[in-house]
PDB file of C-alpha atoms in Angstrom:
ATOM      1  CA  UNK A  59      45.993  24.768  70.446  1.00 73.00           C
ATOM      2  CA  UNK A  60      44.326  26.907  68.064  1.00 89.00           C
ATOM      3  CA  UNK A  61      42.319  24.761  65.139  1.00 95.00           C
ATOM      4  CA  UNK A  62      40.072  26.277  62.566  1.00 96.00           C
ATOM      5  CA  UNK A  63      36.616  26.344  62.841  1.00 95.00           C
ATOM      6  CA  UNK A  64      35.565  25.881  59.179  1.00 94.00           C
ATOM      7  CA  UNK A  65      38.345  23.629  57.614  1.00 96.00           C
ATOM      8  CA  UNK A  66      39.576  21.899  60.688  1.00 95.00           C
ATOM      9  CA  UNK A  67      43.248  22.816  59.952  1.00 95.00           C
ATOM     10  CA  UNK A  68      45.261  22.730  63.309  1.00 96.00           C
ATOM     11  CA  UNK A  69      49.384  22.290  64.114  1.00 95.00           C
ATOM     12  CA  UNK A  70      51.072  19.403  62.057  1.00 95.00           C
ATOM     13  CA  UNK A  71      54.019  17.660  63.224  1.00 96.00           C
ATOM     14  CA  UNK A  72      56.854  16.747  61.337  1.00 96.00           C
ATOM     15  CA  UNK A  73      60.894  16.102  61.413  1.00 93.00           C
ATOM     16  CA  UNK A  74      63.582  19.171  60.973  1.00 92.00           C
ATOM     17  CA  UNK A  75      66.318  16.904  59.164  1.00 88.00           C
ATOM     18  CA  UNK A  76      70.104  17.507  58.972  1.00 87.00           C
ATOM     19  CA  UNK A  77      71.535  16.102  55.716  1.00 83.00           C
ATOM     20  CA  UNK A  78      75.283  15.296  55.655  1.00 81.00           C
ATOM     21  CA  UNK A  79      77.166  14.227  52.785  1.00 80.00           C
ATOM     22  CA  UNK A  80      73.939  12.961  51.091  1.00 81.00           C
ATOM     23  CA  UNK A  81      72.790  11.248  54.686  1.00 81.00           C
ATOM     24  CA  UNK A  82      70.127  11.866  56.895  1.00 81.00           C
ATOM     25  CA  UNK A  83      72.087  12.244  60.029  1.00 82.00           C
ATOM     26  CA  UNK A  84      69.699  13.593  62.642  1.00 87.00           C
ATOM     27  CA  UNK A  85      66.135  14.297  63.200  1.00 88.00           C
ATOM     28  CA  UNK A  86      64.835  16.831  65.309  1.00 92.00           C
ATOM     29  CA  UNK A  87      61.165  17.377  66.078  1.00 95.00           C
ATOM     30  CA  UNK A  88      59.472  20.182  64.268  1.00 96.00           C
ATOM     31  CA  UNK A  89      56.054  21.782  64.655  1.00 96.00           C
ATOM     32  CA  UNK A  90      54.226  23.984  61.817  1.00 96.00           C
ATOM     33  CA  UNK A  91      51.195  26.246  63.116  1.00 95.00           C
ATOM     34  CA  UNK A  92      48.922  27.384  61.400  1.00 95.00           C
ATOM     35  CA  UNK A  93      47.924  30.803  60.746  1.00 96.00           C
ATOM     36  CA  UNK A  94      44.885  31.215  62.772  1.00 96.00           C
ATOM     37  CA  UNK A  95      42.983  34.896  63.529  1.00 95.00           C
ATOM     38  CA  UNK A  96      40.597  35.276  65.475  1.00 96.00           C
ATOM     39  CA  UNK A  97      37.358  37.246  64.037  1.00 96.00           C
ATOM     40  CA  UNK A  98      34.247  38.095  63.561  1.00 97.00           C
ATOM     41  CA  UNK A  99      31.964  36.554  61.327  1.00 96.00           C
ATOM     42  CA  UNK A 100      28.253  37.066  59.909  1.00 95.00           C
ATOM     43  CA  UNK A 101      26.254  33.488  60.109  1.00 93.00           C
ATOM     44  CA  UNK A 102      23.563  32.632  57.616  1.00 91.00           C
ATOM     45  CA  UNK A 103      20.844  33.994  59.787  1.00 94.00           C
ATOM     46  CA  UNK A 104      22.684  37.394  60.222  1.00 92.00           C
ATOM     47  CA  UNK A 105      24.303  36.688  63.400  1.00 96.00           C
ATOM     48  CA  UNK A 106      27.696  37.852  64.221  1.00 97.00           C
ATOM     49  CA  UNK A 107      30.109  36.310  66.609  1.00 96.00           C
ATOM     50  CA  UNK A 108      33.395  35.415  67.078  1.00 97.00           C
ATOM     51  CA  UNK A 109      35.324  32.211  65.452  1.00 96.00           C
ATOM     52  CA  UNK A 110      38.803  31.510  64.892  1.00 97.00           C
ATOM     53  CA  UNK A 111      39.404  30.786  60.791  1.00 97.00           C
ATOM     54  CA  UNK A 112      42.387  29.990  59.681  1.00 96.00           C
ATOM     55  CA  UNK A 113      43.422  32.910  56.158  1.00 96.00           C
ATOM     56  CA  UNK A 114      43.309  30.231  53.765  1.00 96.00           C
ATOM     57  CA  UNK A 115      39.334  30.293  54.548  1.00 95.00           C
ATOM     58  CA  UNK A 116      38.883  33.896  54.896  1.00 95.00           C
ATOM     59  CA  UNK A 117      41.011  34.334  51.278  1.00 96.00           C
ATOM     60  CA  UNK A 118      38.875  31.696  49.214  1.00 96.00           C
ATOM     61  CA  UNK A 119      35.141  33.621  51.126  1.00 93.00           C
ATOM     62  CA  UNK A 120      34.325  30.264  52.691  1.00 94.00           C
ATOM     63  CA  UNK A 121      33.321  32.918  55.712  1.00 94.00           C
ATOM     64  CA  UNK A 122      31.791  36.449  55.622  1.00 93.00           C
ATOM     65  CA  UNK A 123      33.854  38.636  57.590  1.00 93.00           C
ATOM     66  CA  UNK A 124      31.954  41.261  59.401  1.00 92.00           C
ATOM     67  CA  UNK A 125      32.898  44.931  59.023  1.00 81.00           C
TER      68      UNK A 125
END
């Protein structure tokens, strides 16, 4: 699946529990993604190419997005 070229951030796994009466009474498997784009983005030397980032990267400028 999609994982983030700068950060490394990919899918995490997890439970979806159901809570009765103050119990855990089932799990159920649960995915969350990650919110990946892909886009393109100016290297150190000036080149541009493609990369998928995930938009906690591309909000804190840990890549220059090309325009």
């Amino acid at each position: 699946m999609a994982r983030c070229e700068v950060c490394d951030k990919g899918i995490q796994t997890g439970h979806r529990i159901s809570i009765t009466r103050s119990q855990v009474s089932r799990r159920a498997n649960r995915v969350w993604r990650s919110n990946i784009k892909k886009v393109q983005i100016v290297e150190k030397n000036g080149a541009v190419r493609p990369a998928k980032v995930c938009t906690r990267c591309l909000r804190s400028n840990k890549v220059t997005r090309s325009v």
